[in-house]
Short mmCIF file of C-alpha atoms and ligand atoms in Angstrom, two decimals:
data_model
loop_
_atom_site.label_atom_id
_atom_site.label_comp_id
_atom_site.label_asym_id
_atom_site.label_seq_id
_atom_site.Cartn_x
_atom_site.Cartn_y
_atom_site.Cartn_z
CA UNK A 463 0.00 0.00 0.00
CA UNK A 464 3.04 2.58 0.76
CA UNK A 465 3.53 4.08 -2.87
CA UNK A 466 6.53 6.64 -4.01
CA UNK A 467 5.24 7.53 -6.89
CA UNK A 468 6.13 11.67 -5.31
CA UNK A 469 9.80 10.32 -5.32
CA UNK A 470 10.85 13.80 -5.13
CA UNK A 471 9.68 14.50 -2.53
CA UNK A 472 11.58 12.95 0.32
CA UNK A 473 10.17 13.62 3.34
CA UNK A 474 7.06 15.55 4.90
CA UNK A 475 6.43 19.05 4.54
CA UNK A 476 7.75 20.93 7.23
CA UNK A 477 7.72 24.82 8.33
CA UNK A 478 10.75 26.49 7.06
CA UNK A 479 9.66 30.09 7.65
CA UNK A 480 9.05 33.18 5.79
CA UNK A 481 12.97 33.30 4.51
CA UNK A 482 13.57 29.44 3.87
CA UNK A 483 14.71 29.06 0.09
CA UNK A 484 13.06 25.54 0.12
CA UNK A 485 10.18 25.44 -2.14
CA UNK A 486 9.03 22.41 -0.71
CA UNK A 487 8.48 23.72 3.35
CA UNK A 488 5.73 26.08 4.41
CA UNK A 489 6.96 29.60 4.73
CA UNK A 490 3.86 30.49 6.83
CA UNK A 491 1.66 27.35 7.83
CA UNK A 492 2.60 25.98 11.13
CA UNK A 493 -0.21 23.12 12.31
CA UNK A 494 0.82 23.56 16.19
CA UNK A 495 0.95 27.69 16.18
CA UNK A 496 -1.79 28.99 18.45
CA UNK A 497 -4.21 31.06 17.31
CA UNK A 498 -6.99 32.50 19.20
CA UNK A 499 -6.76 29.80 21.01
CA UNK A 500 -7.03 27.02 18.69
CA UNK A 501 -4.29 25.37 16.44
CA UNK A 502 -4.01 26.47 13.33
CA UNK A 503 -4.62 23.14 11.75
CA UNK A 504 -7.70 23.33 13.95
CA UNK A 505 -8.83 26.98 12.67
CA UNK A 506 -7.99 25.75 9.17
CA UNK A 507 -9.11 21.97 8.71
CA UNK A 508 -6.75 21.86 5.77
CA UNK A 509 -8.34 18.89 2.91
CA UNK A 510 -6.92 17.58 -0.12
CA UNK A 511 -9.58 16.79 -3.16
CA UNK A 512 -9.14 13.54 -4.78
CA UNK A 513 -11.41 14.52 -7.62
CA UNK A 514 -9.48 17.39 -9.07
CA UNK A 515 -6.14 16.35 -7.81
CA UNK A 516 -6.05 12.41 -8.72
CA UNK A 517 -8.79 11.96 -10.88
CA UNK A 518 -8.40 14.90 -13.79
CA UNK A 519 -5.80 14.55 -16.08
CA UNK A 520 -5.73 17.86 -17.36
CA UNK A 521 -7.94 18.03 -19.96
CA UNK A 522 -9.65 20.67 -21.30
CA UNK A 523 -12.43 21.55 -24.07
CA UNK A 524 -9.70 21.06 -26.67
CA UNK A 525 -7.10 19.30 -25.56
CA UNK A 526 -6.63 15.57 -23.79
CA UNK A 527 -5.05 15.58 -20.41
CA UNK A 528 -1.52 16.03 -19.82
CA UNK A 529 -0.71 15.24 -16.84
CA UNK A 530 1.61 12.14 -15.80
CA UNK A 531 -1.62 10.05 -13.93
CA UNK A 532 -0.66 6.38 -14.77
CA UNK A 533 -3.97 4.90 -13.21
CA UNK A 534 -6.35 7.68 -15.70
CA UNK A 535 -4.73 5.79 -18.57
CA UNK A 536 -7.21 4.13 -20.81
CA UNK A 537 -4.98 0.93 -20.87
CA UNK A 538 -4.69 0.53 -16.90
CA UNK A 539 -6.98 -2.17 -15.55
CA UNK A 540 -9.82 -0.30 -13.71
CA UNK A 541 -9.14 -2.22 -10.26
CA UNK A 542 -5.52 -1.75 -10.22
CA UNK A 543 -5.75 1.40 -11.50
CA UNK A 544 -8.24 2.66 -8.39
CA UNK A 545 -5.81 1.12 -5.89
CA UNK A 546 -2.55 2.66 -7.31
CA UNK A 547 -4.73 6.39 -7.18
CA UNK A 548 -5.46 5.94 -3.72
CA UNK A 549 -1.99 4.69 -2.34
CA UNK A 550 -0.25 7.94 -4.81
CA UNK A 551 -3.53 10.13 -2.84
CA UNK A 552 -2.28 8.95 0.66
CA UNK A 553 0.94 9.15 0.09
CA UNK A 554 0.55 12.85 -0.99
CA UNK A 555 -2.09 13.71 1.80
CA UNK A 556 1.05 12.65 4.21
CA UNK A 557 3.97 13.97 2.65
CA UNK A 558 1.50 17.40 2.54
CA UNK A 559 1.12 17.01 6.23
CA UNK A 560 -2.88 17.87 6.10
CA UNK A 561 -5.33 16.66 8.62
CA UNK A 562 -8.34 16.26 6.08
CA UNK A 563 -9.18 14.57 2.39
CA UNK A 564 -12.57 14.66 0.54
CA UNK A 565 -13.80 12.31 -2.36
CA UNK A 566 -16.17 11.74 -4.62
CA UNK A 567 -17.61 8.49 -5.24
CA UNK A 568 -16.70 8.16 -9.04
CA UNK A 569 -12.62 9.61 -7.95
CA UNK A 570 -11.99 6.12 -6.06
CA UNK A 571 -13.67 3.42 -7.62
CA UNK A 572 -15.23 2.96 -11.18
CA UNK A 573 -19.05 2.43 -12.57
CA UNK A 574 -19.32 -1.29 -13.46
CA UNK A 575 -21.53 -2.80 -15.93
CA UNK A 576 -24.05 -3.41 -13.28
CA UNK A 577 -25.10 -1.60 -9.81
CA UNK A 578 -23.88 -4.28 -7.94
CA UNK A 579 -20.66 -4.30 -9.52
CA UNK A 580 -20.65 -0.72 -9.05
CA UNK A 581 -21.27 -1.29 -5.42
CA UNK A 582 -18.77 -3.95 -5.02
CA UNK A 583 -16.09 -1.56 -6.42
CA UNK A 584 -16.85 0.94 -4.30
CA UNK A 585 -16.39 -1.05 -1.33
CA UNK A 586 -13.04 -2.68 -2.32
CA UNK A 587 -11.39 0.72 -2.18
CA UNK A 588 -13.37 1.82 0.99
CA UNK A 589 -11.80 -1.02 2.73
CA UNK A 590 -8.33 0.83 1.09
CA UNK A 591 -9.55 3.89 2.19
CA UNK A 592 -10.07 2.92 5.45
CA UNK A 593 -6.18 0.92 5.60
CA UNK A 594 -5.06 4.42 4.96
CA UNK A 595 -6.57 6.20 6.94
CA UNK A 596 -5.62 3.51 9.84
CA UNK A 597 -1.69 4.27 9.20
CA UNK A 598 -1.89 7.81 8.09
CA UNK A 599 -3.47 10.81 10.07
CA UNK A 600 -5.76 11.55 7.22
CA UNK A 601 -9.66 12.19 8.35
CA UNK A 602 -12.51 12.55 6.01
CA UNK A 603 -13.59 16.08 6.06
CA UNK A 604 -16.57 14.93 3.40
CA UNK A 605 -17.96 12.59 0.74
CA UNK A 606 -20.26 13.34 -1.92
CA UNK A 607 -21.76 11.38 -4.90
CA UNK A 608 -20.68 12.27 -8.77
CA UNK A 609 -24.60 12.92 -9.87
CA UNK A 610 -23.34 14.72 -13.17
CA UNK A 611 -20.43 13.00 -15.26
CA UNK A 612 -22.52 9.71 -16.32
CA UNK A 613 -25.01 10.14 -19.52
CA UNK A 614 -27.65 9.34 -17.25
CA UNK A 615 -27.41 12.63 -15.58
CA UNK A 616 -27.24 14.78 -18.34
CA UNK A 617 -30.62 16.08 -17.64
CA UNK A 618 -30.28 16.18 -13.58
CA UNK A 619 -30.51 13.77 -11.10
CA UNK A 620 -33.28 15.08 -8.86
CA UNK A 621 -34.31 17.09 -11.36
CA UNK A 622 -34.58 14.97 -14.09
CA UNK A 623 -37.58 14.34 -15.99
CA UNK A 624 -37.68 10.73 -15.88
CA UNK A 625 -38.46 9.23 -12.10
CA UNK A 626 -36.21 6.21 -12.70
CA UNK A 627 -32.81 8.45 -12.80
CA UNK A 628 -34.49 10.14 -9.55
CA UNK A 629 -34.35 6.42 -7.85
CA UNK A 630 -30.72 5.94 -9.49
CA UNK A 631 -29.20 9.14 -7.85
CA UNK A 632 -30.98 8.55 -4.03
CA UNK A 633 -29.02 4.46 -4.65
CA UNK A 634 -26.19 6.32 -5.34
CA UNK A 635 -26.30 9.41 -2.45
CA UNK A 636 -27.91 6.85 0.13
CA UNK A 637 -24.50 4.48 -0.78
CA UNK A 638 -21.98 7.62 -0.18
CA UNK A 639 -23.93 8.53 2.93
CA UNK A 640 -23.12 5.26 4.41
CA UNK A 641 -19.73 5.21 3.27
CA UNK A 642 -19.02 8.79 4.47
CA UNK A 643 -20.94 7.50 7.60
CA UNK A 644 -18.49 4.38 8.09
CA UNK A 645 -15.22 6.77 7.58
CA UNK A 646 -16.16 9.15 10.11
CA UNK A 647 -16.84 12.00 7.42
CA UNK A 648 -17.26 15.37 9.11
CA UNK A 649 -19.64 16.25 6.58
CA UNK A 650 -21.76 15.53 2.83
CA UNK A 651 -21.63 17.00 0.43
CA UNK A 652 -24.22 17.89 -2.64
CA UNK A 653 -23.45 19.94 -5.25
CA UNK A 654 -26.48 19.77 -8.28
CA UNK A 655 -24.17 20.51 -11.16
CA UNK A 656 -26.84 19.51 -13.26
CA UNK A 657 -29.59 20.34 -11.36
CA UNK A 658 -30.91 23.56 -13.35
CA UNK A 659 -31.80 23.74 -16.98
CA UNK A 660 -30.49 24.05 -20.65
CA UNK A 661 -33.17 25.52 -21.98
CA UNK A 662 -36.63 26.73 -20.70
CA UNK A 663 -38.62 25.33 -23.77
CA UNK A 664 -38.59 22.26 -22.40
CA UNK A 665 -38.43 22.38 -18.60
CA UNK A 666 -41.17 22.95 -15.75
CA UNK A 667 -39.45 24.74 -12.74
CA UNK A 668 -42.09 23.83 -10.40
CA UNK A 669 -42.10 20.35 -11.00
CA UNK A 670 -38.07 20.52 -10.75
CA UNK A 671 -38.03 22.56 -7.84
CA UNK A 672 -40.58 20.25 -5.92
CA UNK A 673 -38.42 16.99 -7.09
CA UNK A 674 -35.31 18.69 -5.33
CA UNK A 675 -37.28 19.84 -2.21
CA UNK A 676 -37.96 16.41 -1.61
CA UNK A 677 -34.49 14.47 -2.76
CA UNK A 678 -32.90 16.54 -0.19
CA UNK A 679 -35.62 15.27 2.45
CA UNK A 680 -34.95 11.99 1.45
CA UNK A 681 -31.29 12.60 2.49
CA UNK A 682 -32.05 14.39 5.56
CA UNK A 683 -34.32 11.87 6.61
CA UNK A 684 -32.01 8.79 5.96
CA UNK A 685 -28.71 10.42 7.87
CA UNK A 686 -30.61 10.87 10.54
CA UNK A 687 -31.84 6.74 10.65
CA UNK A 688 -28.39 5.96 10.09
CA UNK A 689 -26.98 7.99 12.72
CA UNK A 690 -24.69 10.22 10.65
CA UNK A 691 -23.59 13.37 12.97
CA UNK A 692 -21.85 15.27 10.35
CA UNK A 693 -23.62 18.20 8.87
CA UNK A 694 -25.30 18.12 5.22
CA UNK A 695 -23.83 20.70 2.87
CA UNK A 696 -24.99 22.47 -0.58
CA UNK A 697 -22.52 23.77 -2.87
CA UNK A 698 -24.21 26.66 -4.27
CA UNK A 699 -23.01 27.59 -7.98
CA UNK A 700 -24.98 29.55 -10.53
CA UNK A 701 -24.03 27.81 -14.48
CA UNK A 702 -22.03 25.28 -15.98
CA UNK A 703 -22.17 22.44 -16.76
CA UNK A 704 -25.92 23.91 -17.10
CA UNK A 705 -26.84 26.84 -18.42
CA UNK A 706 -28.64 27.90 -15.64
CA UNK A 707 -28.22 25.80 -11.75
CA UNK A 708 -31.16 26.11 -9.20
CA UNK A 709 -28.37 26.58 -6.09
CA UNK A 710 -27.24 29.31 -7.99
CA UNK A 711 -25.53 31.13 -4.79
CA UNK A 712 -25.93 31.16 -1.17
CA UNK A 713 -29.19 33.72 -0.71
CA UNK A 714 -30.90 31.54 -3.22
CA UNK A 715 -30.32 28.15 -1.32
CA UNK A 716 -31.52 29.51 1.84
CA UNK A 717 -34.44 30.89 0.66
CA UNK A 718 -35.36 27.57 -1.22
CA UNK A 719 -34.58 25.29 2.03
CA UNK A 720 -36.76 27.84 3.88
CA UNK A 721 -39.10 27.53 1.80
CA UNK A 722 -39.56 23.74 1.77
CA UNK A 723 -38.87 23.83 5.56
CA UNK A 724 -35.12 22.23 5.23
CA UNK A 725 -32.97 25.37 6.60
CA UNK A 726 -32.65 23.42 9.70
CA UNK A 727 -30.77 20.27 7.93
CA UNK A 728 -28.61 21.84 5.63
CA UNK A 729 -25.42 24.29 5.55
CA UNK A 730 -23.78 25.56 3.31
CA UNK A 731 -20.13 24.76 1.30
CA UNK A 732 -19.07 27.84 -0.64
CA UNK A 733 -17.05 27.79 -3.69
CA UNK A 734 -14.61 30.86 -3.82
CA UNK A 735 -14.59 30.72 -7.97
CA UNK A 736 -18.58 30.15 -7.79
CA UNK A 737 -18.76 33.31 -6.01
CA UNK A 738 -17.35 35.19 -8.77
CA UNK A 739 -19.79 33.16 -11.54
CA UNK A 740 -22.53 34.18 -9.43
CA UNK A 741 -21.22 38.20 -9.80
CA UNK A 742 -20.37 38.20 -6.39
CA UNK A 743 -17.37 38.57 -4.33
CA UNK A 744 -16.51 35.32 -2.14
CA UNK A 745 -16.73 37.77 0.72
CA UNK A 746 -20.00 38.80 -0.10
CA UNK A 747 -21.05 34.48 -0.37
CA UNK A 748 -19.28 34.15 2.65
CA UNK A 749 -21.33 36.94 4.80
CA UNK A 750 -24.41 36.16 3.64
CA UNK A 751 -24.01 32.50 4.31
CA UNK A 752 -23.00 33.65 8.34
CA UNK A 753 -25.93 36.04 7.85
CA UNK A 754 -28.42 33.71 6.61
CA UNK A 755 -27.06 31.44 9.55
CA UNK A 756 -26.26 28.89 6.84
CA UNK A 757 -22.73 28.88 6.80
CA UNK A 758 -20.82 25.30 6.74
CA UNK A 759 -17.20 24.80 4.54
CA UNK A 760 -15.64 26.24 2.04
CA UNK A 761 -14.13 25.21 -1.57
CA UNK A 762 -11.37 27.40 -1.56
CA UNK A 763 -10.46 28.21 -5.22
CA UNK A 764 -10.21 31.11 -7.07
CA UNK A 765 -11.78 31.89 -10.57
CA UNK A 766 -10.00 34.02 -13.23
CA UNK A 767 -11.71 37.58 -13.14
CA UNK A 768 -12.05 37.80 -17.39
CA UNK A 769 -12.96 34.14 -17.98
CA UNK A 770 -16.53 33.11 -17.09
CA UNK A 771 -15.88 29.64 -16.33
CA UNK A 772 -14.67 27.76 -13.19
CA UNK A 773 -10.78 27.93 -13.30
CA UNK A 774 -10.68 26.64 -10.12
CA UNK A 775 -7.23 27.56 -9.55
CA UNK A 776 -5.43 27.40 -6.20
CA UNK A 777 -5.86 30.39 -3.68
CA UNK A 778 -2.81 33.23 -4.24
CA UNK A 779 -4.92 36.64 -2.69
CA UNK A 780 -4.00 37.08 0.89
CA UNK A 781 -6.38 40.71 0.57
CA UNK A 782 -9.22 38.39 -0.83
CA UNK A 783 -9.07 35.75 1.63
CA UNK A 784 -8.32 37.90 4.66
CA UNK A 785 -11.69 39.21 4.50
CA UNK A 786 -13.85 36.10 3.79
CA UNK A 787 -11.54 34.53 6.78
CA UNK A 788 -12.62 37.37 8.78
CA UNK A 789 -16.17 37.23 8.52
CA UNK A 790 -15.64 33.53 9.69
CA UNK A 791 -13.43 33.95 12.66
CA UNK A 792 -15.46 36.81 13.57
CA UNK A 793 -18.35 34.47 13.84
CA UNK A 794 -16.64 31.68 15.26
CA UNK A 795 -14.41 29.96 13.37
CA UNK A 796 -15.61 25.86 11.39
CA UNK A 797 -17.62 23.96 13.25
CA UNK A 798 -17.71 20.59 11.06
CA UNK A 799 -15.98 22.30 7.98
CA UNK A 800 -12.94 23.25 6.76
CA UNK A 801 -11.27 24.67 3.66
CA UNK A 802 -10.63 21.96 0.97
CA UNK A 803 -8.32 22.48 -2.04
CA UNK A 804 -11.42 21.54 -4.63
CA UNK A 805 -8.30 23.44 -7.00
CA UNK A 806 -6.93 22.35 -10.25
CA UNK A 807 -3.45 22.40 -11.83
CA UNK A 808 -3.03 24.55 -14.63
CA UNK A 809 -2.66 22.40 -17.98
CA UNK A 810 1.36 23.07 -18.66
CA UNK A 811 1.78 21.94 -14.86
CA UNK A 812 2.85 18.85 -15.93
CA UNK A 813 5.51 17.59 -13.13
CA UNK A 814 4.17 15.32 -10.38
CA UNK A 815 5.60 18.05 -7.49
CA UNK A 816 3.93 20.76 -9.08
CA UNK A 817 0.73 18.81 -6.96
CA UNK A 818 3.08 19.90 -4.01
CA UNK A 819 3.89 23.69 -5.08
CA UNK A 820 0.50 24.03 -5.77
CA UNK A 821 -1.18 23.33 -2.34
CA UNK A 822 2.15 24.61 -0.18
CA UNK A 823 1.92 27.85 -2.01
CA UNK A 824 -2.40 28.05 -1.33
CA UNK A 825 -2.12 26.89 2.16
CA UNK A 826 0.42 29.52 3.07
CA UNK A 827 -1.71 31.72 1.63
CA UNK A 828 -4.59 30.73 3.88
CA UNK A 829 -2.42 30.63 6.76
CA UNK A 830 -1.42 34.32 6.06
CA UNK A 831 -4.62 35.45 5.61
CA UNK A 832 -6.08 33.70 8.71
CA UNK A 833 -3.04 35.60 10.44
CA UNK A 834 -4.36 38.89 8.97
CA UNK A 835 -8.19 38.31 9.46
CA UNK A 836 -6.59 37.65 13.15
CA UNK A 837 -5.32 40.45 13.78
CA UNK A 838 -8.21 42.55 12.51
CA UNK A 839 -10.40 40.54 14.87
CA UNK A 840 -8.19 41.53 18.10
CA UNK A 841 -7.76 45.36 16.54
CA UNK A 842 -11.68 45.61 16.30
CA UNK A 843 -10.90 46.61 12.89
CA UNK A 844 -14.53 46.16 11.39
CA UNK A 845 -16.58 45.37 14.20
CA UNK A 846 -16.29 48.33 16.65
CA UNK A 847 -16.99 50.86 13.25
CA UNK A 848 -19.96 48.49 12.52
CA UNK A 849 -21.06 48.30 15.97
CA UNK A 850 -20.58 52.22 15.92
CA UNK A 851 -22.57 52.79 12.75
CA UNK A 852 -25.99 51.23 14.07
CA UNK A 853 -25.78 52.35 17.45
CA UNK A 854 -29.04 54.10 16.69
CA UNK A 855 -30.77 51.04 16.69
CA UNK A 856 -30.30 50.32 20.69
CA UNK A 857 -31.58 53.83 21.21
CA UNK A 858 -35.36 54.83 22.16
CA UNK A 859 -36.23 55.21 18.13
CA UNK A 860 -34.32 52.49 17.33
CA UNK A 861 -36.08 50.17 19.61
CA UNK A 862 -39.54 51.23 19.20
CA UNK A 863 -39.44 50.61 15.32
CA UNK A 864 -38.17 47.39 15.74
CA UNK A 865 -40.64 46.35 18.70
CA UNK A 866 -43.46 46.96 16.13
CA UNK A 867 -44.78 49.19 18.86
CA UNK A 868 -44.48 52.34 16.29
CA UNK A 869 -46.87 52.61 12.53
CA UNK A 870 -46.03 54.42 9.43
CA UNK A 871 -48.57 56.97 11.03
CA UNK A 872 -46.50 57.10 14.20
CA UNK A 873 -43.30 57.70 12.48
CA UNK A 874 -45.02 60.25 10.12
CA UNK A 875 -46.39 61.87 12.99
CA UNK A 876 -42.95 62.42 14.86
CA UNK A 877 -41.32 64.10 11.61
CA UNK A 878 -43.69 66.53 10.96
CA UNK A 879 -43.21 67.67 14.44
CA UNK A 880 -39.97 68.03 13.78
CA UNK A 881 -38.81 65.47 16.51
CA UNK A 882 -36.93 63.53 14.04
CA UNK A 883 -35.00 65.25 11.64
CA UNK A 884 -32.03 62.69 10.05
CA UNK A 885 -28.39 63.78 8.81
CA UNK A 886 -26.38 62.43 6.53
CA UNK A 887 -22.98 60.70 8.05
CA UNK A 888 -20.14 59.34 6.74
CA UNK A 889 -20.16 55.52 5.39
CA UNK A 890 -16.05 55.74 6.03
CA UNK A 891 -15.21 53.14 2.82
CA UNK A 892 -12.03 54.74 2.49
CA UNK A 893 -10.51 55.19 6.07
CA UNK A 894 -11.93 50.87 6.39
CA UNK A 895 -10.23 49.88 3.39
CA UNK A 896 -7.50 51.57 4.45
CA UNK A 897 -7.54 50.31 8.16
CA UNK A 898 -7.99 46.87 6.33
CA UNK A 899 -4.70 47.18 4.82
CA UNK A 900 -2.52 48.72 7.53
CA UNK A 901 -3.21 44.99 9.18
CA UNK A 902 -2.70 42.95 6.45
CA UNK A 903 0.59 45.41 6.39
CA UNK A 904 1.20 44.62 9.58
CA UNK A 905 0.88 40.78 9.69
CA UNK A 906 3.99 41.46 7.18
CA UNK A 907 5.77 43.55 9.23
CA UNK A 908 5.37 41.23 12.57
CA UNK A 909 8.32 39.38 11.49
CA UNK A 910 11.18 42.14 9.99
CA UNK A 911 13.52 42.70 12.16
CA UNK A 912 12.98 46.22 13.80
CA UNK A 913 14.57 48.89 12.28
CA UNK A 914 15.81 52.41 13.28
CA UNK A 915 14.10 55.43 11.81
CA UNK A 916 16.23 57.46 9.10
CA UNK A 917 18.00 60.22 10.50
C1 XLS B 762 -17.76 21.81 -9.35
C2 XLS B 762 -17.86 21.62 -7.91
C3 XLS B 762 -17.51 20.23 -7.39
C4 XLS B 762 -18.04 20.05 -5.99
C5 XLS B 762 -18.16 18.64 -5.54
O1 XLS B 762 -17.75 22.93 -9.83
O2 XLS B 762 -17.03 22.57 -7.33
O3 XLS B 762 -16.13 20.08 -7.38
O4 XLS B 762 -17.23 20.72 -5.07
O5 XLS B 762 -18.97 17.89 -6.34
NI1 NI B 763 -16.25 24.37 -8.72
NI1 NI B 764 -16.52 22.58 -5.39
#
């Protein structure tokens, strides 16, 4: 089961510090540093993607993959070929020195010409999965079922027209359940990518929207006879595959499980490059989700800001991810989630360590911005301005209009007598973004050697 297939990389990743000159070390990530009180492996819950990382070869619209993947070769023997991927997976997930992985079901074991061969697949390289994880650290942060790559799918799973592909998707998320279930998965995962439409010609949204109302209470309902304690998660995202997906960002999928009374069940698992298909910022996803009280995990990619697809490349914006980070530490920090590396390779990244400088270079990233969104936490950069800002509301006005003790006529009343007579104030943008930056300055500074002012 021990594989070398990253021969070039020796030994595990290890903190070398800001100045090291070894690509291969973490310049900022250091699992055992305390912050705010917890780890930061424990603030960050750090997981590797086996879809994206093991199971693409680098493909794209116009082009076959690339990438040096001996078990994703059409030749390789589908068995042997599952068990190499997942001894290369653990042996990366080690030498990476992460606490967390996440799979679909599709990355670890292939469809077979039956459901029961299908089944029987899938349970040969659970029982390798679970090996691993035995003599490895490696925990399951979350599973999740591939309900868009087979034909079947191409019209939706839940969504589909045709009942029978319904029944074939709840065999398939009711198998994954039990398998996250029996690996001690902190979480599931379900992301619809084809749940939405191609065209509206030939689609009834009512229908589709009732079909996925009660899929995901199917779900609910069966992790809670099994026992599974993890937390159920939608990955919102607005288009592609499908023109147009019902989850299409995270206001939308809280109003819909309000509205078929399933807020209580699910979270959330943003998708930094989904935020920016959906026209928003991840910040923005990020607040509403703690807003909405829906936030779970996070996918934490980045999207390219001219393209309009999912690049899915691997985080590199400390000033981006400071603030998203913020809004979370702010509220808390993960409960059952954790950032995974759903993040591809580019295309010309064809060495087997550029796996390695891809994730050492995106989790020192995180690590600096969770240092940053730190330090604006214990500064009161944002809150004690936004705290300051709607003061008004804990005053006698404030209070009244919210108690619903006060009518349009009251209100009306009170201005004409001149009692209440509003001025405009400042919003500050400027003197916040700039107090935003002076700490992610800072977090910088923190480690240059002091030095003596100019004379
Ligand atoms: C695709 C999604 C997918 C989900 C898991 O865009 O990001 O990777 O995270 O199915
Ligand atoms: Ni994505
Ligand atoms: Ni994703």
């Amino acid at each position: 089961m021990s594989s070398d297939f990253f021969a070039e990389v020796r030994k595990r990743v290890g903190y070398g510090g800001p100045d090291s000159s070894d690509p291969l070390a973490y310049a900022v990530y250091q699992p055992d540093r305390l912050v705010m009180g917890k780890r930061m492996e424990d603030q960050l819950r750090i997981a590797v993607c086996l879809w994206h990382s093991f199971n693409w070869p680098g493909s794209d619209v116009f082009g076959v993959g690339t990438f040096d993947r001996p078990w994703l070769a059409p030749s390789a023997d589908p068995k042997t070929a599952a068990q190499a991927k997942l001894d290369a997976a653990f042996e990366f997930i080690d030498k990476l020195g992460v606490p967390f992985f996440a799979f679909h079901d599709r990355d670890v074991a292939p469809e077979g010409r039956t459901y029961a061969e299908t089944r029987a697949n899938l349970d040969a390289s659970v029982d390798r999965i679970e090996k691993h994880m035995a003599r490895t650290r490696a925990r399951l942060l979350w599973g999740t079922a591939n309900l868009f790559s087979h034909p079947r799918y191409a019209a939706g799973a839940a969504t589909n027209p045709d009942p029978a592909v319904f029944a074939y998707a709840a065999a398939q998320v009711k198998t994954m359940l039990e398998v996250t279930h029996r690996l001690k998965g902190a979480n599931y995962v379900l992301w619809g990518g084809r749940e939405g439409y191609e065209t509206l010609l030939n689609t009834d949204l009512a229908r589709e929207e009732a079909q996925l109302a009660r899929f995901l209470s199917m779900v609910a309902e069966h992790k809670h006879r099994i026992g599974f304690s993890g937390a159920l998660l939608i990955e919102p995202k607005p288009q592609e595959p499908t023109k147009h997906q019902y989850d299409y960002d995270a206001a939308t999928v809280m109003g819909f499980l309000q509205r078929h009374d399933l807020a209580s069940e699910y979270r959330l698992n943003l998708e930094a490059n989904h935020a920016t298909l959906a026209g928003h910022s991840f910040h923005h996803e990020v607040a509403s989700a703690i807003a909405l009280g829906g936030f779970g995990s996070i996918d934490v990619n980045r999207g390219d800001y001219q393209n309009g697809w999912d690049t899915d490349q691997f985080p590199n914006s400390v000033d981006e991810l400071a603030l998203a980070i913020h809004e979370i530490i702010a509220a808390g920090g993960f409960t059952s989630g954790g950032f995974n590396f759903d993040a591809k390779l580019r295309r010309q990244s064809v060495s087997r360590t550029d796996l390695f400088h891809a994730h050492i270079a995106g989790i020192d990233t995180l690590a600096r911005a969770l240092l940053a969104a730190v330090d604006m936490v214990e500064h009161d950069t944002l809150a004690a301005p936004r705290k300051k800002r709607y003061a008004d509301w804990s005053n006698e006005l404030g209070k009244a209009i919210l108690s619903g003790s006060q009518t349009l006529a009251d209100l009306e009343r009170r201005v004409a007598a001149g009692e209440i007579e509003p001025l405009p104030r400042s919003g500050q943008q400027e003197l916040l973004e700039g107090s935003v930056n002076r700490r992610i300055w800072a977090v910088d500074r923190s480690r240059e050697p002091a030095t003596k002012p100019a004379r």
